Coordinates of N, CA, C and O in Angstrom, one line a residue:
M650 N 14.9 33.9 -24.0 CA 16.1 34.2 -23.3 C 15.7 34.4 -21.6 O 16.4 33.9 -20.9
L651 N 14.5 35.1 -21.6 CA 14.1 35.5 -20.1 C 13.8 34.1 -19.5 O 14.0 33.9 -18.2
D652 N 13.1 33.2 -20.2 CA 12.7 31.9 -19.6 C 13.9 31.1 -19.2 O 13.9 30.5 -18.1
N653 N 15.0 31.2 -19.9 CA 16.3 30.5 -19.5 C 16.9 31.1 -18.2 O 17.5 30.4 -17.5
I654 N 16.6 32.4 -18.0 CA 17.3 33.0 -16.9 C 16.4 32.7 -15.7 O 17.0 32.4 -14.7
L655 N 15.1 32.7 -15.8 CA 14.2 32.4 -14.7 C 14.1 31.0 -14.3 O 13.8 30.5 -13.1
N656 N 14.2 30.2 -15.3 CA 14.1 28.7 -15.2 C 15.3 28.1 -15.8 O 15.2 27.4 -16.7
P657 N 16.4 28.1 -15.1 CA 17.6 27.6 -15.6 C 17.5 26.0 -15.7 O 16.9 25.4 -14.8
K658 N 18.1 25.3 -16.7 CA 18.1 23.9 -16.8 C 19.3 23.4 -16.1 O 20.5 23.7 -16.5
L659 N 19.0 22.6 -15.1 CA 20.2 21.9 -14.4 C 20.2 20.5 -14.6 O 19.1 19.9 -15.0
P660 N 21.4 19.9 -14.5 CA 21.3 18.4 -14.5 C 20.4 17.8 -13.6 O 20.3 18.2 -12.4
W661 N 19.7 16.6 -14.0 CA 18.8 16.1 -13.0 C 19.4 15.7 -11.7 O 18.8 15.7 -10.7
Q662 N 20.7 15.2 -11.9 CA 21.4 14.8 -10.7 C 21.6 15.9 -9.7 O 21.4 15.6 -8.4
V663 N 21.8 17.1 -10.0 CA 21.9 18.3 -9.1 C 20.6 18.5 -8.4 O 20.4 18.7 -7.3
I664 N 19.5 18.5 -9.3 CA 18.1 18.7 -8.7 C 17.8 17.7 -7.6 O 17.3 17.9 -6.6
L665 N 18.1 16.3 -8.0 CA 17.9 15.3 -7.0 C 18.7 15.5 -5.8 O 18.2 15.3 -4.6
Q666 N 20.0 15.7 -6.0 CA 20.8 16.0 -4.8 C 20.4 16.9 -3.9 O 20.4 16.8 -2.7
D667 N 19.9 18.2 -4.5 CA 19.4 19.2 -3.7 C 18.2 18.7 -2.9 O 18.0 19.1 -1.7
K668 N 17.2 18.0 -3.6 CA 16.0 17.6 -3.0 C 16.4 16.5 -1.8 O 15.9 16.7 -0.6
M669 N 17.4 15.7 -2.0 CA 17.7 14.6 -1.1 C 18.5 15.3 0.1 O 18.3 14.8 1.2
N670 N 19.2 16.4 0.0 CA 19.8 17.1 1.0 C 19.0 17.7 2.0 O 19.2 17.8 3.1
S671 N 17.7 17.9 1.5 CA 16.7 18.5 2.5 C 16.2 17.5 3.5 O 15.6 17.9 4.4
Y672 N 16.4 16.3 3.2 CA 16.1 15.3 4.1 C 17.2 14.8 5.2 O 16.7 14.1 6.1
R673 N 18.4 15.4 5.0 CA 19.4 15.2 6.0 C 19.1 15.9 7.3 O 18.6 17.1 7.3
E674 N 19.2 15.2 8.4 CA 18.9 15.8 9.7 C 20.3 16.2 10.3 O 21.1 15.3 10.9
E675 N 20.7 17.4 10.2 CA 22.0 17.9 10.6 C 21.7 18.8 11.8 O 20.7 19.6 11.8
D676 N 22.6 18.7 12.7 CA 22.5 19.7 13.9 C 23.9 19.7 14.5 O 24.7 18.7 14.3
Y677 N 24.2 20.6 15.4 CA 25.4 20.6 16.1 C 25.3 19.6 17.2 O 24.3 19.5 17.9
S678 N 26.4 19.0 17.4 CA 26.5 17.8 18.5 C 27.7 18.0 19.3 O 28.8 18.0 18.8
L679 N 27.6 17.9 20.6 CA 28.8 17.7 21.5 C 29.3 16.4 21.5 O 30.4 16.2 21.9
E680 N 28.4 15.4 21.0 CA 28.8 14.1 21.0 C 30.1 13.8 19.9 O 30.8 13.0 20.2
Y681 N 30.1 14.7 19.0 CA 31.3 14.7 18.1 C 31.9 16.1 18.1 O 31.6 16.9 17.2
P682 N 32.9 16.2 19.0 CA 33.5 17.5 19.1 C 34.4 17.9 18.0 O 35.0 16.9 17.2
D683 N 34.7 19.2 17.6 CA 35.6 19.5 16.6 C 36.9 19.2 17.0 O 37.4 19.9 17.9
E684 N 37.7 18.2 16.4 CA 39.0 17.9 16.8 C 40.0 19.0 16.6 O 41.2 18.9 17.3
E685 N 39.7 19.9 15.7 CA 40.8 21.0 15.6 C 41.0 21.8 16.8 O 42.1 22.3 17.1
Y686 N 40.0 21.9 17.7 CA 40.1 22.7 19.0 C 40.5 21.9 20.2 O 40.7 22.4 21.2
L687 N 40.5 20.6 20.1 CA 40.8 19.7 21.2 C 42.3 19.8 21.5 O 43.1 19.8 20.7
P688 N 42.7 19.7 22.7 CA 42.1 19.5 24.0 C 41.7 20.8 24.7 O 41.2 20.7 25.7
N689 N 42.1 21.9 24.1 CA 41.8 23.3 24.7 C 40.4 23.6 24.9 O 40.0 24.2 25.9
M690 N 39.6 23.3 23.8 CA 38.2 23.7 23.8 C 37.4 22.5 23.3 O 37.8 21.8 22.4
Y691 N 36.3 22.4 23.8 CA 35.3 21.3 23.5 C 34.1 22.0 22.7 O 33.2 22.5 23.2
I692 N 34.2 22.0 21.4 CA 33.3 22.8 20.5 C 32.6 21.7 19.7 O 33.0 20.8 19.2
P693 N 31.1 21.8 19.6 CA 30.4 20.9 18.8 C 30.6 21.1 17.3 O 31.1 22.2 16.8
T694 N 30.2 19.9 16.6 CA 30.4 20.0 15.2 C 29.1 19.7 14.6 O 28.2 19.1 15.3
L695 N 28.9 20.0 13.3 CA 27.7 19.7 12.5 C 27.8 18.2 12.3 O 28.9 17.7 11.7
H696 N 26.7 17.5 12.6 CA 26.7 16.2 12.5 C 25.4 15.6 11.9 O 24.2 16.3 12.3
S697 N 25.4 14.6 11.1 CA 24.2 14.1 10.6 C 24.0 12.7 10.9 O 25.0 11.8 10.7
E698 N 22.9 12.3 11.4 CA 22.6 10.9 11.8 C 22.2 10.2 10.6 O 22.1 9.0 10.6
G699 N 21.8 10.9 9.6 CA 21.1 10.4 8.4 C 19.6 10.2 8.4 O 19.0 10.9 9.3
M700 N 19.1 9.4 7.7 CA 17.6 9.3 7.6 C 17.2 7.8 7.8 O 18.0 6.9 7.9
G701 N 15.9 7.8 7.9 CA 15.4 6.4 8.1 C 15.4 5.6 6.9 O 16.3 5.7 6.0
N702 N 14.5 4.6 6.7 CA 14.5 3.7 5.5 C 13.8 4.5 4.3 O 13.0 5.3 4.3
I703 N 14.5 4.1 3.1 CA 14.1 4.7 1.9 C 13.8 3.6 1.0 O 14.6 2.5 0.9
N704 N 12.8 3.6 0.1 CA 12.3 2.6 -0.7 C 12.5 3.2 -2.2 O 12.0 4.4 -2.3
I705 N 13.1 2.5 -2.9 CA 13.3 3.0 -4.3 C 12.7 1.9 -5.3 O 13.1 0.7 -5.4
Y706 N 11.6 2.4 -6.0 CA 11.0 1.5 -6.8 C 11.4 1.8 -8.3 O 11.4 2.9 -8.8
V707 N 11.9 0.8 -8.9 CA 12.4 0.9 -10.3 C 11.5 0.2 -11.2 O 11.3 -1.1 -11.1
D708 N 11.0 1.0 -12.2 CA 10.2 0.3 -13.2 C 11.0 -0.5 -14.1 O 11.9 -0.1 -14.7
T709 N 10.5 -1.8 -14.2 CA 11.3 -2.7 -15.1 C 10.4 -3.3 -16.2 O 10.5 -4.4 -16.5
S710 N 9.4 -2.4 -16.5 CA 8.4 -2.8 -17.6 C 9.1 -3.0 -19.0 O 10.2 -2.5 -19.1
G711 N 8.4 -3.4 -20.0 CA 9.0 -3.6 -21.2 C 9.4 -2.2 -21.9 O 10.4 -2.3 -22.7
S712 N 8.9 -1.2 -21.5 CA 9.2 0.2 -22.0 C 10.5 0.9 -21.4 O 10.9 1.9 -22.0
V713 N 11.0 0.2 -20.5 CA 12.2 0.8 -19.8 C 13.4 0.0 -20.2 O 13.5 -1.4 -20.1
S714 N 14.5 0.6 -20.7 CA 15.7 0.0 -21.1 C 16.7 -0.4 -20.0 O 16.6 0.2 -18.9
K715 N 17.6 -1.3 -20.3 CA 18.6 -1.6 -19.3 C 19.5 -0.4 -19.0 O 19.9 -0.2 -17.9
E716 N 19.8 0.3 -20.0 CA 20.6 1.6 -19.9 C 19.9 2.5 -18.9 O 20.7 3.1 -18.0
Q717 N 18.6 2.7 -18.9 CA 17.9 3.6 -18.0 C 17.9 3.0 -16.6 O 18.2 3.9 -15.6
I718 N 17.8 1.8 -16.4 CA 18.0 1.1 -15.2 C 19.4 1.3 -14.6 O 19.6 1.7 -13.4
N719 N 20.4 1.2 -15.4 CA 21.9 1.4 -14.9 C 22.0 2.8 -14.5 O 22.8 3.0 -13.7
I720 N 21.5 3.8 -15.3 CA 21.6 5.2 -14.9 C 21.0 5.3 -13.4 O 21.7 6.1 -12.6
A721 N 19.9 4.8 -13.2 CA 19.2 4.9 -11.9 C 20.0 4.3 -10.8 O 20.3 5.1 -9.8
I722 N 20.6 3.1 -11.0 CA 21.4 2.5 -10.0 C 22.7 3.4 -9.7 O 23.2 3.4 -8.7
T723 N 23.3 3.9 -10.8 CA 24.6 4.7 -10.6 C 24.2 5.9 -9.7 O 24.9 6.3 -8.7
E724 N 23.1 6.6 -10.0 CA 22.7 7.7 -9.1 C 22.4 7.4 -7.7 O 22.6 8.0 -6.8
I725 N 21.7 6.3 -7.5 CA 21.4 5.7 -6.1 C 22.8 5.6 -5.4 O 22.9 5.9 -4.2
N726 N 23.7 5.0 -6.1 CA 25.1 4.9 -5.3 C 25.7 6.2 -5.0 O 26.3 6.4 -3.8
N727 N 25.5 7.2 -5.8 CA 25.9 8.6 -5.5 C 25.3 9.2 -4.5 O 25.9 9.9 -3.6
L728 N 24.0 8.9 -4.2 CA 23.2 9.6 -3.2 C 23.2 8.9 -1.9 O 23.2 9.6 -0.8
K729 N 23.5 7.6 -1.8 CA 23.4 6.9 -0.4 C 24.3 7.4 0.5 O 24.0 7.3 1.7
H730 N 25.4 7.8 0.2 CA 26.4 8.3 1.2 C 26.1 9.8 1.6 O 26.3 10.2 2.8
T731 N 25.4 10.5 0.8 CA 25.0 11.9 1.1 C 23.9 11.8 2.2 O 23.8 12.6 3.2
I732 N 22.8 10.9 1.9 CA 21.7 11.0 2.8 C 21.8 10.0 3.9 O 21.1 10.1 5.0
N733 N 22.7 9.0 3.9 CA 23.0 8.1 4.9 C 21.7 7.4 5.5 O 21.5 7.5 6.6
P734 N 20.9 6.7 4.7 CA 19.8 6.1 5.2 C 20.1 4.8 6.0 O 21.1 4.3 5.7
R735 N 19.2 4.4 6.8 CA 19.5 3.2 7.6 C 19.5 2.1 6.7 O 20.3 1.2 6.7
L736 N 18.5 2.0 5.9 CA 18.3 0.9 4.8 C 17.8 1.5 3.6 O 16.9 2.4 3.6
I737 N 18.2 0.8 2.4 CA 17.7 1.2 1.1 C 17.2 -0.2 0.5 O 17.8 -1.1 0.4
S738 N 15.8 0.0 0.3 CA 15.2 -1.2 -0.4 C 15.0 -0.9 -1.8 O 14.3 0.2 -2.2
L739 N 15.6 -1.6 -2.7 CA 15.5 -1.4 -4.2 C 14.5 -2.5 -4.7 O 14.8 -3.7 -4.6
I740 N 13.3 -1.9 -5.2 CA 12.2 -2.9 -5.5 C 11.9 -2.8 -7.0 O 11.8 -1.6 -7.6
S741 N 11.9 -3.8 -7.7 CA 11.6 -3.9 -9.1 C 10.0 -4.1 -9.3 O 9.5 -5.0 -8.6
F742 N 9.4 -3.4 -10.3 CA 8.0 -3.6 -10.5 C 7.7 -3.4 -12.0 O 8.4 -2.7 -12.7
D743 N 6.5 -4.0 -12.4 CA 5.9 -3.5 -13.7 C 4.4 -3.5 -13.3 O 3.9 -2.6 -12.6
T744 N 3.6 -4.6 -13.5 CA 2.1 -4.6 -13.0 C 2.2 -5.1 -11.7 O 1.0 -5.1 -10.9
E745 N 3.3 -5.7 -11.2 CA 3.4 -6.3 -9.9 C 4.7 -6.1 -9.2 O 5.8 -5.7 -10.1
I746 N 5.0 -6.3 -8.0 CA 6.3 -6.3 -7.3 C 6.9 -7.6 -7.7 O 6.5 -8.7 -7.5
H747 N 8.2 -7.5 -8.3 CA 8.9 -8.8 -8.6 C 10.1 -8.9 -7.6 O 10.3 -10.1 -7.2
T748 N 10.9 -8.1 -7.4 CA 12.1 -8.4 -6.5 C 12.2 -7.2 -5.5 O 11.8 -6.0 -5.8
Q749 N 12.9 -7.5 -4.3 CA 13.2 -6.5 -3.3 C 14.6 -7.0 -2.8 O 14.8 -7.9 -2.3
N750 N 15.6 -5.9 -3.1 CA 16.9 -6.1 -2.5 C 17.1 -5.0 -1.5 O 16.7 -3.8 -1.8
T751 N 17.6 -5.3 -0.3 CA 17.8 -4.4 0.8 C 19.3 -4.3 1.0 O 20.0 -5.3 1.0
F752 N 19.7 -3.0 1.3 CA 21.1 -2.6 1.3 C 21.3 -1.6 2.5 O 20.4 -0.9 2.8
T753 N 22.5 -1.6 2.9 CA 23.0 -0.6 3.9 C 23.7 0.4 3.1 O 24.0 0.3 1.9
C754 N 24.1 1.5 3.8 CA 24.9 2.6 3.1 C 26.3 2.0 2.6 O 26.8 2.6 1.7
D755 N 26.8 1.0 3.4 CA 28.1 0.6 3.1 C 28.2 -0.3 1.8 O 29.3 -0.6 1.3
D756 N 27.0 -0.9 1.5 CA 27.0 -1.8 0.3 C 27.1 -1.0 -1.0 O 26.4 0.1 -1.1
L757 N 27.9 -1.6 -2.0 CA 27.9 -1.0 -3.3 C 26.9 -1.7 -4.1 O 27.0 -2.8 -4.3
L758 N 26.2 -0.9 -4.7 CA 25.1 -1.3 -5.7 C 25.7 -1.4 -7.1 O 26.2 -0.5 -7.6
E759 N 25.6 -2.5 -7.6 CA 26.2 -2.7 -9.0 C 25.0 -3.4 -9.8 O 24.4 -4.4 -9.3
A760 N 24.8 -2.9 -11.0 CA 23.6 -3.4 -11.8 C 23.7 -4.9 -12.0 O 22.8 -5.7 -12.0
K761 N 25.1 -5.4 -12.2 CA 25.2 -6.8 -12.5 C 24.9 -7.7 -11.3 O 24.6 -8.9 -11.5
D762 N 24.9 -7.2 -10.1 CA 24.6 -7.9 -9.0 C 23.2 -7.9 -8.4 O 22.8 -8.7 -7.6
I763 N 22.4 -7.0 -9.1 CA 21.1 -6.7 -8.7 C 20.1 -7.5 -9.6 O 20.1 -7.3 -11.0
N764 N 19.3 -8.4 -9.2 CA 18.4 -9.0 -10.1 C 17.0 -8.3 -10.2 O 16.2 -8.4 -9.2
L765 N 16.9 -7.5 -11.1 CA 15.6 -6.8 -11.3 C 14.9 -7.4 -12.5 O 15.4 -7.4 -13.6
R766 N 13.7 -7.9 -12.1 CA 12.9 -8.6 -13.2 C 11.6 -7.7 -13.5 O 11.2 -7.0 -12.8
G767 N 11.1 -8.1 -14.6 CA 10.0 -7.4 -15.0 C 9.6 -7.7 -16.6 O 10.1 -8.6 -17.1
G768 N 9.1 -6.6 -17.2 CA 8.9 -6.8 -18.6 C 7.6 -6.7 -19.1 O 7.4 -6.6 -20.4
G769 N 6.6 -6.5 -18.3 CA 5.3 -6.4 -18.7 C 4.8 -5.0 -18.9 O 5.6 -4.0 -19.2
G770 N 3.6 -4.7 -18.6 CA 3.1 -3.2 -18.5 C 3.5 -2.5 -17.4 O 4.3 -3.1 -16.5
T771 N 2.8 -1.4 -16.9 CA 3.2 -0.7 -15.8 C 1.9 -0.3 -15.0 O 1.1 0.4 -15.6
C772 N 1.9 -0.7 -13.7 CA 0.7 -0.3 -13.0 C 1.3 -0.1 -11.5 O 2.1 -0.9 -11.0
L773 N 0.7 0.9 -10.8 CA 1.3 1.3 -9.4 C 0.3 0.8 -8.3 O 0.6 1.1 -7.1
K774 N -0.6 0.0 -8.5 CA -1.5 -0.4 -7.5 C -0.7 -1.3 -6.6 O -0.7 -1.2 -5.2
E775 N 0.2 -2.2 -7.1 CA 0.8 -3.1 -6.0 C 2.0 -2.3 -5.5 O 2.3 -2.5 -4.2
V776 N 2.6 -1.3 -6.0 CA 3.6 -0.3 -5.4 C 2.9 0.3 -4.1 O 3.4 0.4 -3.1
S777 N 1.7 0.8 -4.4 CA 0.9 1.5 -3.3 C 0.7 0.6 -2.2 O 0.9 1.0 -1.0
K778 N 0.4 -0.6 -2.4 CA 0.1 -1.6 -1.3 C 1.4 -1.8 -0.6 O 1.5 -2.0 0.6
H779 N 2.6 -1.9 -1.4 CA 3.9 -2.3 -0.7 C 4.3 -1.0 0.2 O 4.9 -1.3 1.2
I780 N 4.1 0.1 -0.3 CA 4.3 1.3 0.5 C 3.7 1.4 1.8 O 4.2 1.7 2.8
I781 N 2.3 1.1 1.7 CA 1.5 1.1 2.8 C 2.0 0.0 3.9 O 2.2 0.3 5.1
K782 N 2.4 -1.1 3.3 CA 2.9 -2.3 4.3 C 4.2 -1.9 4.9 O 4.3 -2.2 6.1
H783 N 5.2 -1.2 4.2 CA 6.4 -1.1 4.7 C 6.7 0.2 5.3 O 7.8 0.5 6.0
N784 N 5.9 1.3 5.1 CA 5.9 2.7 5.6 C 7.3 3.3 5.6 O 7.8 3.6 6.7
P785 N 8.0 3.4 4.5 CA 9.3 4.0 4.5 C 9.2 5.6 4.8 O 8.1 6.2 4.7
E786 N 10.4 6.2 5.1 CA 10.5 7.5 5.4 C 10.4 8.4 4.0 O 9.8 9.5 3.9
L787 N 11.0 7.8 3.0 CA 11.0 8.4 1.7 C 10.8 7.5 0.5 O 11.3 6.3 0.6
I788 N 10.2 7.9 -0.6 CA 10.0 7.0 -1.7 C 10.5 7.6 -3.0 O 10.3 8.8 -3.1
L789 N 11.3 6.9 -3.7 CA 11.8 7.3 -5.0 C 11.2 6.3 -6.1 O 11.3 5.1 -5.8
I790 N 10.5 6.9 -7.0 CA 9.9 5.9 -8.1 C 10.6 6.4 -9.4 O 10.5 7.5 -9.8
I791 N 11.4 5.5 -9.9 CA 12.1 5.7 -11.1 C 11.3 5.0 -12.4 O 11.2 3.7 -12.2
T792 N 10.8 5.8 -13.2 CA 10.0 5.1 -14.2 C 10.0 6.0 -15.5 O 10.5 7.1 -15.4
D793 N 9.4 5.5 -16.6 CA 9.2 6.3 -17.8 C 7.9 7.0 -17.7 O 7.5 7.8 -18.6
G794 N 7.1 6.8 -16.7 CA 5.8 7.5 -16.4 C 4.7 7.0 -17.4 O 3.7 7.5 -17.4
L795 N 4.9 6.0 -18.0 CA 3.9 5.3 -18.9 C 3.2 4.3 -18.0 O 3.2 3.1 -18.2
V796 N 2.4 4.9 -17.1 CA 1.6 4.1 -16.1 C 0.1 4.1 -16.5 O -0.4 5.3 -16.9
S797 N -0.6 3.0 -16.2 CA -2.1 3.1 -16.4 C -2.7 3.7 -15.3 O -3.9 4.4 -15.5
T798 N -2.3 3.7 -14.0 CA -3.1 4.3 -12.9 C -1.9 4.9 -11.9 O -1.0 4.2 -11.7
I799 N -2.4 5.9 -11.3 CA -1.4 6.5 -10.2 C -2.2 6.6 -8.8 O -2.8 7.6 -8.6
P800 N -2.3 5.5 -8.1 CA -3.1 5.6 -6.9 C -2.4 6.0 -5.5 O -2.6 5.6 -4.4
L801 N -1.3 6.9 -5.8 CA -0.5 7.3 -4.7 C -0.9 8.6 -4.0 O -0.2 9.0 -3.1
H802 N -1.9 9.2 -4.5 CA -2.2 10.5 -4.1 C -2.8 10.6 -2.6 O -2.5 11.6 -1.9
T803 N -3.2 9.6 -2.0 CA -3.6 9.4 -0.6 C -2.6 9.2 0.3 O -2.8 9.2 1.5
L804 N -1.4 8.7 -0.1 CA -0.4 8.4 0.8 C 0.2 9.6 1.5 O 0.4 10.6 0.9
D805 N 0.4 9.5 2.8 CA 1.1 10.6 3.6 C 2.6 10.3 3.7 O 3.1 10.2 4.8
I806 N 3.3 10.2 2.6 CA 4.7 9.9 2.7 C 5.3 10.8 1.6 O 4.7 11.0 0.4
D807 N 6.6 11.3 1.8 CA 7.3 12.1 0.8 C 7.6 11.1 -0.4 O 8.1 10.0 -0.3
L808 N 7.5 11.7 -1.6 CA 7.6 10.9 -2.8 C 8.4 11.8 -3.8 O 8.1 12.9 -4.0
I809 N 9.3 11.2 -4.4 CA 10.1 11.8 -5.5 C 9.9 10.9 -6.8 O 10.3 9.7 -6.7
W810 N 9.5 11.4 -7.9 CA 9.4 10.8 -9.2 C 10.6 11.1 -10.0 O 10.9 12.3 -10.1
I811 N 11.1 10.2 -10.5 CA 12.3 10.4 -11.6 C 11.8 9.8 -12.9 O 11.7 8.5 -13.0
I812 N 11.5 10.7 -13.8 CA 10.8 10.3 -14.9 C 11.7 10.4 -16.1 O 12.3 11.4 -16.4
Q813 N 12.0 9.3 -16.7 CA 12.8 9.2 -17.8 C 12.0 9.3 -19.2 O 11.2 8.4 -19.4
N814 N 12.4 10.2 -20.0 CA 12.0 10.4 -21.4 C 10.5 10.6 -21.6 O 9.9 10.0 -22.5
N815 N 9.9 11.2 -20.7 CA 8.5 11.6 -20.7 C 8.1 13.0 -20.1 O 7.6 13.0 -19.0
S816 N 8.3 13.9 -20.9 CA 8.1 15.3 -20.4 C 6.6 15.6 -20.1 O 6.4 16.6 -19.5
K817 N 5.7 14.7 -20.6 CA 4.3 15.0 -20.3 C 3.7 14.4 -19.0 O 2.6 14.7 -18.7
F818 N 4.5 13.7 -18.4 CA 4.1 13.0 -17.2 C 3.8 14.1 -16.0 O 4.6 15.1 -15.8
T819 N 2.7 13.9 -15.4 CA 2.3 14.9 -14.2 C 1.7 13.9 -13.1 O 1.2 12.9 -13.4
C820 N 1.8 14.4 -11.9 CA 1.2 13.8 -10.8 C 0.9 14.9 -9.7 O 1.6 15.8 -9.5
S821 N -0.2 14.6 -9.0 CA -0.6 15.6 -8.0 C 0.2 15.3 -6.7 O 0.2 16.2 -5.7
K822 N 0.9 14.2 -6.6 CA 1.6 13.9 -5.4 C 3.1 13.7 -5.6 O 3.5 13.1 -6.5
G823 N 3.8 14.5 -4.9 CA 5.3 14.3 -4.9 C 6.1 15.4 -5.8 O 5.5 16.3 -6.3
T824 N 7.4 15.3 -5.8 CA 8.3 16.1 -6.7 C 8.6 15.2 -7.8 O 9.0 14.2 -7.8
I825 N 8.5 15.9 -9.0 CA 8.9 15.3 -10.3 C 10.1 15.8 -10.9 O 10.3 17.0 -10.9
I826 N 11.0 14.9 -11.1 CA 12.2 15.3 -11.9 C 12.3 14.6 -13.2 O 12.3 13.3 -13.2
H827 N 12.4 15.3 -14.2 CA 12.4 14.8 -15.6 C 13.7 14.6 -16.2 O 14.6 15.4 -15.9
I828 N 14.0 13.4 -16.7 CA 15.2 13.2 -17.4 C 14.9 13.1 -18.9 O 14.1 12.3 -19.3
K829 N 15.6 13.9 -19.7 CA 15.4 13.8 -21.1 C 16.4 12.9 -21.8 O 17.6 13.1 -21.4
D830 N 16.1 11.9 -22.6 CA 17.1 11.1 -23.1 C 17.9 10.3 -22.0 O 17.5 10.3 -20.8
T831 N 19.0 9.9 -22.3 CA 20.0 9.2 -21.3 C 21.2 10.0 -21.3 O 22.2 9.6 -20.7
N832 N 21.1 11.3 -21.7 CA 22.4 12.1 -21.7 C 22.6 13.0 -20.4 O 23.3 13.9 -20.3
Y833 N 21.7 12.6 -19.4 CA 21.7 13.2 -18.1 C 21.1 14.7 -18.1 O 21.3 15.4 -17.1
D834 N 20.5 15.2 -19.1 CA 20.1 16.6 -19.1 C 18.7 16.4 -18.5 O 17.9 15.6 -18.7
N835 N 18.3 17.6 -17.9 CA 17.0 17.7 -17.3 C 16.1 18.5 -18.2 O 16.4 19.5 -18.8

């Protein structure tokens, strides 16, 4: 009972939302005055310009189901308006990079419109090379965590792991959010 009080179980979407909110750059700005007080007073409002580019790597290996990929895409849609990135690159991988789809915040991501290919094993070596080449501000890796190697510990980029159905996954780099089953529980 004490463990439940000290370590409450939250839905994984809440944990991810809280983490992503920490990347929002908010500040008061006179460029966007509070319209409630106009024209008598010119008062600044809290405004967010959003963040830079975000790369989302989706594991499409044989061990990841279509349902798991659809859950990930749904949550990406929920997050993109919160963090307002300049560009979202959605990249599918297994042992190599297969597809890269780039979207703005205004684009609606739908699983049926996105061609995510894969089906082999899982290795992050090509993902690491892709990250170094494109240098995004933030990386999300959505995977079941059944990877042969994790060469990302030397990267100096913020990294969030969304691990589906693998509570044993650990990594020395980044924040790990575990999803148990597909019922959205953390």
